[in-house]
PDB file of N, CA and C in Angstrom:
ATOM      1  N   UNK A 144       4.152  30.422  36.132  1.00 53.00           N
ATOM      2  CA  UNK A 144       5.126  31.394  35.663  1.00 53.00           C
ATOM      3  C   UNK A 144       4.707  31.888  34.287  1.00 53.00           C
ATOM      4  N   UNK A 145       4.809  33.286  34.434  1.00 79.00           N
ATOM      5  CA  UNK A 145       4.297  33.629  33.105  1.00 79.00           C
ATOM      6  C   UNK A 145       5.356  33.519  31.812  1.00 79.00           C
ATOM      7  N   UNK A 146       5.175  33.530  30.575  1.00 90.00           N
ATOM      8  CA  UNK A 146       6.162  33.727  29.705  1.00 90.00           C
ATOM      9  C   UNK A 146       6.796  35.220  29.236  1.00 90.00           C
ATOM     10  N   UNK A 147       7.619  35.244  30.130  1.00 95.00           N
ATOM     11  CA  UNK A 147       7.991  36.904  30.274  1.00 95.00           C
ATOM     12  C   UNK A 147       9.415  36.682  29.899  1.00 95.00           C
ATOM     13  N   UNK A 148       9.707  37.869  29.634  1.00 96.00           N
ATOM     14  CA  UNK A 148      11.440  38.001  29.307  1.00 96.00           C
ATOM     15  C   UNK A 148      12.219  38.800  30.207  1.00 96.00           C
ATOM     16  N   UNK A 149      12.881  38.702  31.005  1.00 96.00           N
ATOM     17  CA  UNK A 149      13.321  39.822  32.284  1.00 96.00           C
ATOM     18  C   UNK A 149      13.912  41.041  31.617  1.00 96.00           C
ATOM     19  N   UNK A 150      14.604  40.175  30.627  1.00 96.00           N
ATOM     20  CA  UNK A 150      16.081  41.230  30.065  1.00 96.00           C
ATOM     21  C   UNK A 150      15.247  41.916  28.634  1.00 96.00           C
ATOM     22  N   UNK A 151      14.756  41.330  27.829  1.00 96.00           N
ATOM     23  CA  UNK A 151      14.140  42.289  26.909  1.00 96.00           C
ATOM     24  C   UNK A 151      12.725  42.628  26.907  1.00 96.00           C
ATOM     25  N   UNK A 152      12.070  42.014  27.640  1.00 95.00           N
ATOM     26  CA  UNK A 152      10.525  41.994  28.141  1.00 95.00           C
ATOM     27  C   UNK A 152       9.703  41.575  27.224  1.00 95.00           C
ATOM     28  N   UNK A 153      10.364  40.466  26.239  1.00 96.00           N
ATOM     29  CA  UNK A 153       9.226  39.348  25.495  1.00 96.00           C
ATOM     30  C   UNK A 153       7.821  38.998  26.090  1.00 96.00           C
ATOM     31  N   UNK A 154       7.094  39.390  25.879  1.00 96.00           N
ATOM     32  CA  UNK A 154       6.082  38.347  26.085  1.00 96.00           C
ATOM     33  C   UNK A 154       4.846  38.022  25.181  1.00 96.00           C
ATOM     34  N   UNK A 155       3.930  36.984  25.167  1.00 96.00           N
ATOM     35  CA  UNK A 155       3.101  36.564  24.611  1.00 96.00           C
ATOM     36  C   UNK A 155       2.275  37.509  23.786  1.00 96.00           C
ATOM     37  N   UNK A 156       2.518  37.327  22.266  1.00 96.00           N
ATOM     38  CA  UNK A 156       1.388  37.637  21.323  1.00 96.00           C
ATOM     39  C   UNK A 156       0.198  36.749  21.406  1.00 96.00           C
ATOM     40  N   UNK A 157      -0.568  37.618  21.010  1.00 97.00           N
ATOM     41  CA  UNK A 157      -2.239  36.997  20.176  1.00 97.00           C
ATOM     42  C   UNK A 157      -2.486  37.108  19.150  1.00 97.00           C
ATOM     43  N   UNK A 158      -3.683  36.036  18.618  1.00 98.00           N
ATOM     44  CA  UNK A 158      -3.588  36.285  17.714  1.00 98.00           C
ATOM     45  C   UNK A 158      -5.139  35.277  16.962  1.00 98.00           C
ATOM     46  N   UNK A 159      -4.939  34.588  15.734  1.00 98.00           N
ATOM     47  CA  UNK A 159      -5.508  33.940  15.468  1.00 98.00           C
ATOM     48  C   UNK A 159      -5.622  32.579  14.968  1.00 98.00           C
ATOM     49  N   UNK A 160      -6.010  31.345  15.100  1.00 97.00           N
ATOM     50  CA  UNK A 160      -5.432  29.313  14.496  1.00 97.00           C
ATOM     51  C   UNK A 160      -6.667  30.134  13.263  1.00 97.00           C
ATOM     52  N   UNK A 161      -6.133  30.084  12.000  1.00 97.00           N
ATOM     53  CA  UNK A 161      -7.477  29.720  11.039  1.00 97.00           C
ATOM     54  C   UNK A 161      -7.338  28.475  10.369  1.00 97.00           C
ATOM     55  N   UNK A 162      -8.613  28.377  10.264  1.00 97.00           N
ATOM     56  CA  UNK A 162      -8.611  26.336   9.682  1.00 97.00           C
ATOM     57  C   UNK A 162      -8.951  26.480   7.959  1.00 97.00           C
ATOM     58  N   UNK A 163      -9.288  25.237   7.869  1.00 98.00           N
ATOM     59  CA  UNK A 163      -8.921  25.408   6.523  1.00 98.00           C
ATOM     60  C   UNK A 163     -10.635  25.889   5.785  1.00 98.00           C
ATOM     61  N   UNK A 164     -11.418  26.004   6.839  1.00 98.00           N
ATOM     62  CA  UNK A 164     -12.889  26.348   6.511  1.00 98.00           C
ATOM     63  C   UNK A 164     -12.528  27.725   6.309  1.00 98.00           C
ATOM     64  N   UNK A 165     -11.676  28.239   7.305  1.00 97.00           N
ATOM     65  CA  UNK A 165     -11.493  29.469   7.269  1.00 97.00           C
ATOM     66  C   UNK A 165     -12.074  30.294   8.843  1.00 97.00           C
ATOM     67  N   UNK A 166     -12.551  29.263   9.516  1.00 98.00           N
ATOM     68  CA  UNK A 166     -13.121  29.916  10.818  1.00 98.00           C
ATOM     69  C   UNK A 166     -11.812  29.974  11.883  1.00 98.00           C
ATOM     70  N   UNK A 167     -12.100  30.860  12.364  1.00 98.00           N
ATOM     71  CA  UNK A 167     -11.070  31.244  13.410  1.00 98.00           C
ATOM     72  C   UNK A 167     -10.978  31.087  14.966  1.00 98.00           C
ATOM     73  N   UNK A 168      -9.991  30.973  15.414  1.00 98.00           N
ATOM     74  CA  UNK A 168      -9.758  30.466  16.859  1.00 98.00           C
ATOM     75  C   UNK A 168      -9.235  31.146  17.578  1.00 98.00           C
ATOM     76  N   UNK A 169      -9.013  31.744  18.888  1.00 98.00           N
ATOM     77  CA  UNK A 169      -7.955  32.504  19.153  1.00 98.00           C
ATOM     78  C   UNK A 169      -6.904  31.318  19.868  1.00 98.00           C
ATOM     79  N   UNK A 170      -5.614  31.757  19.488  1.00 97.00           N
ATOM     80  CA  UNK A 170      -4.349  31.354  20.155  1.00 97.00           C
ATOM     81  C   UNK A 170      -3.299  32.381  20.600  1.00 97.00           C
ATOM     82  N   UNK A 171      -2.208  32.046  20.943  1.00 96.00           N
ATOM     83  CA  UNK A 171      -1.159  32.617  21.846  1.00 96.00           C
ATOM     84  C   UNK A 171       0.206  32.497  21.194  1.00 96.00           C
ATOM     85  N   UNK A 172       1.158  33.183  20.266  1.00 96.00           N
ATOM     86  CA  UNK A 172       2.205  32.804  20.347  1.00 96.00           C
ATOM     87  C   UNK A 172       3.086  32.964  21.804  1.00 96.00           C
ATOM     88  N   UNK A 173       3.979  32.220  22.499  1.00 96.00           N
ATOM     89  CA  UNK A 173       4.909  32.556  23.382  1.00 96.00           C
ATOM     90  C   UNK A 173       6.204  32.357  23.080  1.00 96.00           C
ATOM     91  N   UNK A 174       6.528  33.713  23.717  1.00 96.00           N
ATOM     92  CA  UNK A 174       8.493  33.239  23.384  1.00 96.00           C
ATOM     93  C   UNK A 174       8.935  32.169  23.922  1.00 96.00           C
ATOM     94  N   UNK A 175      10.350  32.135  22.991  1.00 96.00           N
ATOM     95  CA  UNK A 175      11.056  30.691  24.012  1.00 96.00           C
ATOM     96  C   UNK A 175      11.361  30.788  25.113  1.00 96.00           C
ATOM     97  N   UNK A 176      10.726  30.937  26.091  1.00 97.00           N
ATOM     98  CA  UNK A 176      11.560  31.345  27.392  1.00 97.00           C
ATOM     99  C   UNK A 176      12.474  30.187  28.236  1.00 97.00           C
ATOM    100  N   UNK A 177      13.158  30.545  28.998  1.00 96.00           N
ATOM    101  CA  UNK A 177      14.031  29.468  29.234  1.00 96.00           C
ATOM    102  C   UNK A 177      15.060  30.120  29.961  1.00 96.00           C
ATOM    103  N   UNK A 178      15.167  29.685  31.673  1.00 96.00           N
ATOM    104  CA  UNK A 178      15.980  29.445  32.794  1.00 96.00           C
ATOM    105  C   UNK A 178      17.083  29.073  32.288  1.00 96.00           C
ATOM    106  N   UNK A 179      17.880  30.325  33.259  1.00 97.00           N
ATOM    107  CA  UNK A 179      19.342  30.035  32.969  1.00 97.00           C
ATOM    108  C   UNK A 179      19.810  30.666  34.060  1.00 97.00           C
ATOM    109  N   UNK A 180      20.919  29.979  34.704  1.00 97.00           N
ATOM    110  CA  UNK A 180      21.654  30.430  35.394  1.00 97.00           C
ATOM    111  C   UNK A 180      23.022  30.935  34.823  1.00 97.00           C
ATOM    112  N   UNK A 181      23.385  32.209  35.797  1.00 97.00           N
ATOM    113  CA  UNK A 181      24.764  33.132  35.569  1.00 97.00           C
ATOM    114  C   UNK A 181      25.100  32.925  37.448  1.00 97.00           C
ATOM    115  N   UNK A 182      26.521  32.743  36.863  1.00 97.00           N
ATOM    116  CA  UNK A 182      27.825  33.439  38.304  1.00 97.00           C
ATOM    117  C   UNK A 182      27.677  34.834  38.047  1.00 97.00           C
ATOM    118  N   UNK A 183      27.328  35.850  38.672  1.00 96.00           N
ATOM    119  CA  UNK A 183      27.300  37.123  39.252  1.00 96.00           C
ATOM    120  C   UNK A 183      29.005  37.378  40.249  1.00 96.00           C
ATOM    121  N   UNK A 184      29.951  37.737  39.589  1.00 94.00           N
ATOM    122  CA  UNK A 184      30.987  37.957  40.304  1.00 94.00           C
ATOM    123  C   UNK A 184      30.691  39.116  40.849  1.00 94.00           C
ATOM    124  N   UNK A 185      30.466  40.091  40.407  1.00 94.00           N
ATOM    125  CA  UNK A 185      30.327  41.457  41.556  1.00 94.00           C
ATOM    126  C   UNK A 185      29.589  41.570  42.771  1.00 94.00           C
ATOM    127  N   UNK A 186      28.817  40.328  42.906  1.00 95.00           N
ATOM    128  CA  UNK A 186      28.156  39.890  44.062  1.00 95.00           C
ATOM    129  C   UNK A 186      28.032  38.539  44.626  1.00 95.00           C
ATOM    130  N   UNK A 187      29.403  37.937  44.096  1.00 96.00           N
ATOM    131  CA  UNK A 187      29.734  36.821  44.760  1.00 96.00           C
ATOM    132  C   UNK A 187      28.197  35.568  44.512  1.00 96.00           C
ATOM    133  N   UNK A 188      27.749  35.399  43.695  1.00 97.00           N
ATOM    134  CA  UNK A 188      26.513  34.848  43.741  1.00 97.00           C
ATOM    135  C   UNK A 188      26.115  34.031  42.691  1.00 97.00           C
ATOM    136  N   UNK A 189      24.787  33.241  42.220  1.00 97.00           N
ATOM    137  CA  UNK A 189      24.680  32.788  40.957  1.00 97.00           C
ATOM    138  C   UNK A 189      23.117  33.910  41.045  1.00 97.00           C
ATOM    139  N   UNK A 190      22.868  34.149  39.845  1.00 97.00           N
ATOM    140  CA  UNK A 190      21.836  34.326  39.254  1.00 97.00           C
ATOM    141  C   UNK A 190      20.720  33.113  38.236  1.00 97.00           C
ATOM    142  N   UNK A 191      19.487  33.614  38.776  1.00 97.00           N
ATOM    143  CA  UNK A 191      19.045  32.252  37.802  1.00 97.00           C
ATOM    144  C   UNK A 191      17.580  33.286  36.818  1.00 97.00           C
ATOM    145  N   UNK A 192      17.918  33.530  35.930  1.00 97.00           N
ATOM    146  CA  UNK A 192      17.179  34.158  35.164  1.00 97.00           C
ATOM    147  C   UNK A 192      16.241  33.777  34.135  1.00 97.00           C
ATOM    148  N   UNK A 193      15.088  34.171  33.660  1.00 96.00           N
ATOM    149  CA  UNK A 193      14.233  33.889  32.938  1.00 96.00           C
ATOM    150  C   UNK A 193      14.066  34.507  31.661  1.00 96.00           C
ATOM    151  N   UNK A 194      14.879  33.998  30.798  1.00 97.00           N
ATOM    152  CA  UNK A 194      15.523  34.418  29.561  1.00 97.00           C
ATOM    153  C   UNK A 194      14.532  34.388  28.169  1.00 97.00           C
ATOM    154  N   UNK A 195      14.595  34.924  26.945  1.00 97.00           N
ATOM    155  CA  UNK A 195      14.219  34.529  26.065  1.00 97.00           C
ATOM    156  C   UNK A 195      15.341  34.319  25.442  1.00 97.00           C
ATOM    157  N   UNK A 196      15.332  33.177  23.953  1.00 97.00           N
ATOM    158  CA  UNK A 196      16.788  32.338  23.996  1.00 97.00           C
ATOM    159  C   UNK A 196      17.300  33.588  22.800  1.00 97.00           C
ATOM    160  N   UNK A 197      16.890  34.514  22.678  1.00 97.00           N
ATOM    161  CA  UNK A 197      17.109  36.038  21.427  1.00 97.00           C
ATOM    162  C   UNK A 197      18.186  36.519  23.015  1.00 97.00           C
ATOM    163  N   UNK A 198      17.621  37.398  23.878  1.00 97.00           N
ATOM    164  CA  UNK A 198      17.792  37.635  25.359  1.00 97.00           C
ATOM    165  C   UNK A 198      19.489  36.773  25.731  1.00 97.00           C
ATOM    166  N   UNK A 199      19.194  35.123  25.955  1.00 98.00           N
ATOM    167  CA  UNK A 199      20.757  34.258  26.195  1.00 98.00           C
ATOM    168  C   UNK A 199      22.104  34.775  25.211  1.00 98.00           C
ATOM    169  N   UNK A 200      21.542  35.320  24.348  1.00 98.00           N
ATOM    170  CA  UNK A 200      22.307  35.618  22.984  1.00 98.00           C
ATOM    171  C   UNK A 200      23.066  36.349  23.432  1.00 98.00           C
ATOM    172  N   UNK A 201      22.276  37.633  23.694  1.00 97.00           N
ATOM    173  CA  UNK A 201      22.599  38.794  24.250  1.00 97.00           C
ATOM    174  C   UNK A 201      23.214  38.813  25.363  1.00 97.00           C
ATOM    175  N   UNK A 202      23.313  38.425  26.222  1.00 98.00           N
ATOM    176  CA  UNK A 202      24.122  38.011  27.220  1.00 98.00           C
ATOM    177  C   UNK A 202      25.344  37.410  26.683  1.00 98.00           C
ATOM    178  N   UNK A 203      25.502  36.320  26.135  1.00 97.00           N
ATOM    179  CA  UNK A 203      26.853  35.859  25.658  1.00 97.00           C
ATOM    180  C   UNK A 203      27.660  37.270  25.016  1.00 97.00           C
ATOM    181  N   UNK A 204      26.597  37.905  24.278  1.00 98.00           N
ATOM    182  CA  UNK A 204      27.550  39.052  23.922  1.00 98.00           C
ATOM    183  C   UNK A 204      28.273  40.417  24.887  1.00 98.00           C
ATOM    184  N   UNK A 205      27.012  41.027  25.787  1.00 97.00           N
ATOM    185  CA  UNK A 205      27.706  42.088  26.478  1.00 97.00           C
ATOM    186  C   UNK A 205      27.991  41.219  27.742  1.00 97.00           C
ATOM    187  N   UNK A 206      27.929  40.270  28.204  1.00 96.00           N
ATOM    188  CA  UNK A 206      28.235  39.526  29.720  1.00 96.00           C
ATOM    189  C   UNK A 206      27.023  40.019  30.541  1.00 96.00           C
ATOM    190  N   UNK A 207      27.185  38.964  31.608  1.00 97.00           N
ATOM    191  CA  UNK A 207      26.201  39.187  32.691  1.00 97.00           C
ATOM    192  C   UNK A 207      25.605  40.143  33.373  1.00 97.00           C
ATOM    193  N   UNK A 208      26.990  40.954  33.635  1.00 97.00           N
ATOM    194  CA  UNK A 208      27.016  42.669  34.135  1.00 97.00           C
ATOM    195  C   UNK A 208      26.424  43.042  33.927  1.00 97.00           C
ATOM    196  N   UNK A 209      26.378  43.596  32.289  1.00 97.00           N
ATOM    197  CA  UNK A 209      25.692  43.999  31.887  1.00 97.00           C
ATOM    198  C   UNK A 209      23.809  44.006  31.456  1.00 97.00           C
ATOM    199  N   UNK A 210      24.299  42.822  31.213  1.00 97.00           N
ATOM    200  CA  UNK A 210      22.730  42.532  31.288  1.00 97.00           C
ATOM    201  C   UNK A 210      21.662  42.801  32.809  1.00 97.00           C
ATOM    202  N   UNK A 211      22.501  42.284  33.697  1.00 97.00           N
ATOM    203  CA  UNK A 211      21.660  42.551  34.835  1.00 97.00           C
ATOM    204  C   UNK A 211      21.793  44.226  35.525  1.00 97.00           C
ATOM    205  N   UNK A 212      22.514  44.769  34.539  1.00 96.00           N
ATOM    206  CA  UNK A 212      22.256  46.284  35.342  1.00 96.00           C
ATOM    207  C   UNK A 212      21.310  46.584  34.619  1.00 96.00           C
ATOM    208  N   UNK A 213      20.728  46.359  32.845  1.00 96.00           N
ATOM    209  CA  UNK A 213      19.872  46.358  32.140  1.00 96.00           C
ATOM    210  C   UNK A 213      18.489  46.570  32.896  1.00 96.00           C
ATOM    211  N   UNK A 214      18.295  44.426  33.043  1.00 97.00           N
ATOM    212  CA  UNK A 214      17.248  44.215  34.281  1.00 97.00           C
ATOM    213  C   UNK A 214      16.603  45.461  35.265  1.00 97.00           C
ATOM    214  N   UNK A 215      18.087  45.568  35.756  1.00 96.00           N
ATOM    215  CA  UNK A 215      17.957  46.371  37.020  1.00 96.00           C
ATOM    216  C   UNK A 215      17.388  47.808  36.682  1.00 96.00           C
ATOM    217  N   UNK A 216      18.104  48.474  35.700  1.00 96.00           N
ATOM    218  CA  UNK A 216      17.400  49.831  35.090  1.00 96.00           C
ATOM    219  C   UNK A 216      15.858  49.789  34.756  1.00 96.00           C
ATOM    220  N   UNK A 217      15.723  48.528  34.054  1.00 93.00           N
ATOM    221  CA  UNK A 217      13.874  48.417  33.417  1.00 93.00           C
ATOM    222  C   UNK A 217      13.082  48.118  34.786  1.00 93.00           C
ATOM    223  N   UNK A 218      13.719  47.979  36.322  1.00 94.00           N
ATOM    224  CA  UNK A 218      12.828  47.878  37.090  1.00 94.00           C
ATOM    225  C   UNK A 218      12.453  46.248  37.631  1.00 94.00           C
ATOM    226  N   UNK A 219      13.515  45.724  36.973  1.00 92.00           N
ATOM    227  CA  UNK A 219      13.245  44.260  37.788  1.00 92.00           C
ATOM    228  C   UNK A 219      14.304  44.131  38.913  1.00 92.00           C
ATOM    229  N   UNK A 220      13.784  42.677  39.336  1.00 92.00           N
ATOM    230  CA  UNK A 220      14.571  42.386  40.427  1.00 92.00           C
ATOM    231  C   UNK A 220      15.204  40.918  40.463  1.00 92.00           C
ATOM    232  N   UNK A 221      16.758  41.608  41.002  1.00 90.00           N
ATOM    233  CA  UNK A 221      17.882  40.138  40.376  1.00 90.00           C
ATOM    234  C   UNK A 221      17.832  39.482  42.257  1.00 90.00           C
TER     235      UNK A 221
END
């Protein structure tokens, strides 16, 4: 599973580890991502989504609805 964000579309920077020589490495920041399930009342259902925990926030604030018509507008699938 990649580290993707459904609802805001986080995903993985690049970048560089430098040491203390000063030589460089490449690395990866990744968001926090992190499974979560929602009750979906307008469709009788649970949802189990792949969140970034900025993303869970956001949800607590506009509700589920919303968020997944979001999803649904950027082209994913609930």
């Amino acid at each position: 599973m990649s580290a993707h964000c459904q609802l805001t579309g986080a995903k993985p920077g690049f970048g560089n580890t430098i040491s203390h020589s000063h030589r460089r490495t490449s690395r990866r920041f990744d968001p926090n991502i992190q499974h979560k399930r929602y009750r979906l009342p307008s469709e009788g259902r649970h949802v189990r989504l792949t969140l970034s925990a900025r993303a869970i926030k956001t949800v607590d604030a506009i509700g589920v609805e919303a968020a997944v018509a979001r999803i649904r507008a950027r082209g994913g699938k609930v």
